[in-house]
Every structure is written in structure tokens, then in C-alpha cells.
Coordinates of C-alpha atoms in Angstrom, one line a residue:
Chain A
X204 CA 7.6 1.1 -15.3
X205 CA 3.6 0.0 -13.8
X206 CA 1.2 2.3 -14.3
X207 CA -2.0 2.2 -11.9
X208 CA -5.5 4.4 -12.6
X209 CA -7.8 4.8 -9.9
X210 CA -11.9 5.6 -10.5
X211 CA -13.2 7.3 -8.6
X212 CA -11.7 9.3 -6.2
X213 CA -14.4 10.0 -4.0
X214 CA -18.2 7.4 -4.2
X215 CA -20.7 7.8 -2.0
X216 CA -22.9 5.0 -1.5
X217 CA -26.2 4.7 1.0
X218 CA -26.2 1.6 3.3
X219 CA -27.5 -1.4 1.4
X220 CA -26.4 -0.3 -1.9
X221 CA -23.4 -1.3 -3.8
X222 CA -20.4 0.3 -4.6
X223 CA -17.1 -0.4 -7.4
X224 CA -14.7 1.0 -8.1
X225 CA -12.1 0.8 -10.6
X226 CA -8.4 0.4 -12.1
X227 CA -6.9 0.1 -15.2
X228 CA -3.1 -0.8 -15.6
X229 CA 0.0 -0.7 -17.4
X230 CA 2.4 -3.5 -17.7
X231 CA 1.0 -6.8 -19.1
X232 CA 3.9 -8.6 -17.3
X233 CA 1.6 -8.3 -13.5
X234 CA 0.1 -10.6 -12.5
X235 CA -1.3 -9.9 -9.0
X236 CA -3.4 -7.8 -7.9
X237 CA -5.0 -6.6 -4.2
X238 CA -6.6 -4.3 -3.8
X239 CA -6.5 -3.0 0.8
X240 CA -8.1 -1.3 2.5
X241 CA -7.0 1.8 4.9
X242 CA -9.6 3.1 7.3
X243 CA -8.4 6.9 9.0
X244 CA -4.9 7.0 11.1
X245 CA -4.4 3.2 9.9
X246 CA -2.0 1.2 7.7
X247 CA -3.8 -0.6 4.9
X248 CA -4.8 -4.2 4.8
X249 CA -5.1 -6.7 2.3
X250 CA -8.5 -7.0 2.1
X251 CA -8.8 -9.4 -0.7
X252 CA -6.4 -10.6 -4.3
X253 CA -6.9 -11.9 -7.5
X254 CA -4.4 -13.1 -9.8
X255 CA -4.1 -13.3 -13.2
X256 CA -5.5 -16.6 -14.0
X257 CA -8.6 -16.4 -12.6
X258 CA -11.2 -13.4 -13.7
X259 CA -13.2 -14.1 -10.4
X260 CA -13.3 -13.8 -6.8
X261 CA -15.4 -13.9 -3.9
X262 CA -15.1 -13.4 -0.4
X263 CA -18.2 -12.1 1.6
X264 CA -19.8 -9.4 -0.1
X265 CA -16.8 -8.3 -1.5
X266 CA -15.4 -9.7 -5.0
X267 CA -13.0 -8.4 -7.3
X268 CA -12.9 -9.1 -11.1
X269 CA -10.1 -9.2 -13.5
X270 CA -10.5 -8.2 -17.5
X271 CA -6.5 -9.0 -18.7
X272 CA -7.2 -8.2 -22.3
X273 CA -8.3 -4.2 -21.1
X274 CA -6.5 -4.1 -18.1
X275 CA -9.1 -3.8 -15.8
X276 CA -10.0 -4.7 -12.1
X277 CA -12.4 -3.8 -10.3
X278 CA -14.0 -4.3 -6.7
X279 CA -17.3 -4.5 -6.6
X280 CA -19.2 -4.3 -2.4
X281 CA -22.5 -5.3 -1.8
X282 CA -24.8 -4.2 0.5
X283 CA -22.7 -1.8 2.2
X284 CA -22.8 -0.9 5.7
X285 CA -20.9 2.2 7.7
X286 CA -18.0 0.4 8.9
X287 CA -17.7 0.4 4.9
X288 CA -16.4 3.8 4.7
X289 CA -12.6 3.9 4.9
X290 CA -10.2 4.7 1.5
X291 CA -9.3 1.8 -1.0
X292 CA -6.4 1.1 -2.8
X293 CA -5.4 -1.1 -5.7
X294 CA -2.9 -2.0 -6.6
X295 CA -0.5 -4.0 -9.4
X296 CA 2.9 -6.7 -8.8
X297 CA 4.9 -8.7 -10.9
X298 CA 5.0 -12.5 -9.6
X299 CA 8.9 -11.9 -8.2
X300 CA 8.9 -8.2 -7.1
X301 CA 7.1 -9.0 -4.1
X302 CA 8.2 -5.8 -2.1
X303 CA 7.4 -3.1 -5.1
X304 CA 4.1 -2.9 -5.6
X305 CA 2.5 0.1 -7.6
X306 CA -0.5 1.7 -6.3
X307 CA -3.4 3.3 -7.2
X308 CA -4.4 7.0 -6.1
X309 CA -7.3 5.5 -3.9
X310 CA -11.1 6.0 -4.2
X311 CA -12.6 7.1 -0.4
X312 CA -16.0 6.0 -0.1
X313 CA -18.5 7.6 1.9
X314 CA -21.9 4.8 3.6
X315 CA -24.3 7.0 4.8
X316 CA -27.5 5.9 6.8
Chain B
X130 CA 2.3 -11.7 17.6
X131 CA 3.3 -7.4 16.8
X132 CA 3.3 -7.4 12.8
X133 CA 4.9 -4.3 11.3
X134 CA 6.0 -1.3 14.6
X135 CA 7.1 1.6 12.7
X136 CA 8.0 5.1 15.5
X137 CA 7.6 7.2 15.8
X138 CA 3.9 7.8 15.2
X139 CA 4.3 11.7 15.0
X140 CA 7.3 14.2 14.0
X141 CA 7.6 18.0 13.4
X142 CA 11.1 18.3 11.5
X143 CA 12.8 21.8 11.2
X144 CA 14.4 22.4 7.3
X145 CA 17.7 20.7 7.1
X146 CA 17.3 18.3 10.0
X147 CA 18.5 14.9 10.4
X148 CA 16.8 11.9 11.2
X149 CA 15.5 8.1 11.0
X150 CA 12.2 6.3 10.8
X151 CA 12.0 2.7 12.4
X152 CA 10.4 0.0 11.5
X153 CA 10.1 -4.1 12.9
X154 CA 8.7 -6.2 11.7
X155 CA 8.3 -9.9 13.2
X156 CA 7.2 -12.2 11.0
X157 CA 10.7 -13.6 9.3
X158 CA 9.0 -12.4 6.0
X159 CA 12.6 -11.0 2.7
X160 CA 10.4 -8.0 1.7
X161 CA 10.8 -5.0 3.5
X162 CA 9.6 -1.6 1.7
X163 CA 8.3 2.1 2.4
X164 CA 6.2 3.8 0.5
X165 CA 5.2 7.7 1.6
X166 CA 1.4 8.8 1.0
X167 CA 0.0 11.9 0.0
X168 CA -2.7 13.0 -0.4
X169 CA -4.0 12.4 -4.3
X170 CA -1.1 10.5 -5.1
X171 CA -1.7 7.4 -2.9
X172 CA 1.2 5.0 -2.0
X173 CA 4.2 5.9 -3.7
X174 CA 7.6 3.5 -3.0
X175 CA 11.0 4.7 -1.8
X176 CA 12.8 1.9 -1.4
X177 CA 13.1 -1.3 -1.5
X178 CA 14.2 -4.6 0.3
X179 CA 14.6 -8.0 -0.8
X180 CA 16.9 -9.1 2.1
X181 CA 18.9 -8.0 4.8
X182 CA 22.9 -6.2 2.5
X183 CA 20.1 -5.8 -0.8
X184 CA 18.4 -3.1 -1.2
X185 CA 17.8 -0.3 -4.3
X186 CA 16.1 2.7 -4.5
X187 CA 12.6 3.1 -6.2
X188 CA 10.1 5.3 -6.9
X189 CA 11.0 8.4 -5.0
X190 CA 14.5 8.0 -3.5
X191 CA 15.9 11.5 -3.6
X192 CA 16.6 12.4 0.0
X193 CA 16.1 9.2 2.0
X194 CA 18.9 6.8 2.6
X195 CA 17.9 2.6 3.9
X196 CA 20.0 0.3 5.0
X197 CA 18.8 -3.5 5.7
X198 CA 21.4 -5.5 8.3
X199 CA 19.3 -7.8 9.2
X200 CA 15.4 -9.9 8.2
X201 CA 14.0 -8.1 11.6
X202 CA 14.5 -3.8 10.8
X203 CA 14.2 -1.8 8.0
X204 CA 14.9 1.9 9.0
X205 CA 14.5 5.2 6.7
X206 CA 16.8 8.0 6.7
X207 CA 16.0 11.4 5.9
X208 CA 19.4 13.0 5.2
X209 CA 18.5 17.0 5.5
X210 CA 14.4 17.2 5.6
X211 CA 12.7 19.5 3.7
X212 CA 9.0 20.6 3.3
X213 CA 8.3 18.3 -0.1
X214 CA 8.7 15.3 2.4
X215 CA 5.7 16.1 4.6
X216 CA 4.1 13.5 4.6
X217 CA 2.6 9.9 5.8
X218 CA 5.1 7.2 5.2
X219 CA 4.4 3.5 5.6
X220 CA 6.6 0.8 6.2
X221 CA 5.3 -2.3 4.6
X222 CA 7.4 -5.7 5.3
X223 CA 6.0 -8.7 2.1
X224 CA 6.2 -12.5 2.2
X225 CA 6.3 -14.1 -1.8
X226 CA 6.0 -17.8 -0.5
X227 CA 4.9 -20.7 -2.5
X228 CA 2.7 -17.7 -4.4
X229 CA 1.3 -16.4 -1.4
X230 CA 1.7 -12.5 -1.4
X231 CA 1.1 -10.2 1.2
X232 CA 2.2 -6.6 1.8
X233 CA 2.0 -5.9 6.1
X234 CA 1.9 -2.4 6.6
X235 CA 2.7 -0.7 9.8
X236 CA 0.5 2.2 11.5
X237 CA 2.1 4.8 9.1
X238 CA 4.5 7.8 10.7
X239 CA 2.9 12.2 10.2
X240 CA 6.2 13.9 9.7
X241 CA 5.7 17.7 9.6
X242 CA 8.7 19.5 7.8
X243 CA 8.4 22.7 9.0

């Protein structure tokens, strides 16, 4: 089955700096890679995703990159703000298996003033 | 539009007790899943369903049962609670229409087994 590794487990940045979270996956058949943000006491929420036919995707201050050859994908957050503080999860999935997301172990991002 | 509703939000059980965690979605999604979240381990798939009447095991199914009699509801049953089942449980509902895949999560159920 799929295995997703995520690093770092904790990340502290100053407000305004950039944050990068990296994930690797094992199943070359995986073709959809979402990122979820989980705030304290809440369920994860999708913030951005990327499909295997795309190398990069941006949405305002967040971007995701994908290297299919190396089986790496990364989340980039620029101009971080205190409200970006949360736990971020990467995930990988193969088309047709929408109920079977495989998640990374999570990164706790702390944005300090 | 409520999305995914989980009940209860908190529960304390004694070892050996049974209980059912409720999950309901109002988005007419065909896929539903149960995950448990433990520190340092991310979210692990317990059971999932690809439609009413169809369920299957995920990564960590032991000690749990599910059923999917309707599209909307996907309850998770703990047959005989054990301390190892202390965790936060999340139900998710997913649509995979026209390649648009997004999982919507409930608020979670924090379960403690003593």
C-alpha cells in the first residue's frame, strides 16, 4: 500500500517568513496529492491540492510543487501570518480510491510574532 | 448546509464497554471513511465505504465495525473498548465526481477508554 512520509514534524517561523513542508510517497500509481490544515479542536480542511499532471499550483500565499520522478511534493507558505499556525497534513491517493487517503504524520507550524 | 456531523464530541468509556460513533453527511457523497488520529501518527484509515451497502477495511480495522445502510449515515461501532482505542476519531465524506476529489471531515470525537 501507499506510504507517505512528512517532514518536519514541527516548524517554527517568524511572521512574514516562508514555511516549507515536504512529503514523499511510495506508490507510483498515486496521482492526487491534497494538503489539509487542522486547527485546534477541528477536523482537517483542504487548503490546496495537486494532480500528477501538474508540477506546481498556487493559491495566493500557498503553493504546492510535485516531483513525480522523485515522488516528492511540498507545501510552500509565503508571508506567514499567526493564523497560519496549525497542523498541516499531506496525503496521497490513487484515482478511483477516493475514500482511502493515506496521510503523512503531520507538521505543527507555529508562526511567532 | 451542515456538511459532516459527528456525535458525540467527547466520550469516556470503561474497558469492555461498547458504543457507536455517529456520522452523517448531507452532501450526497458516495464515499465515506473513518480515521483515527494519534499523536505522531497522522490519520489512519479504519474502515471505508464506496456506497450504501458496501464497506471495507482500512489500515487499522481491528476492534471496529461499520455499516452503510444509507448514503447519509456511516456509524462506527466499538465492540469491546480497549485503552488502545483512546484516540480522536474523524469521519470523512468524499466526492470523486469528474475527478474533483475533496474529503470533508467532521469535527471529531475524542474518545477515552479507561
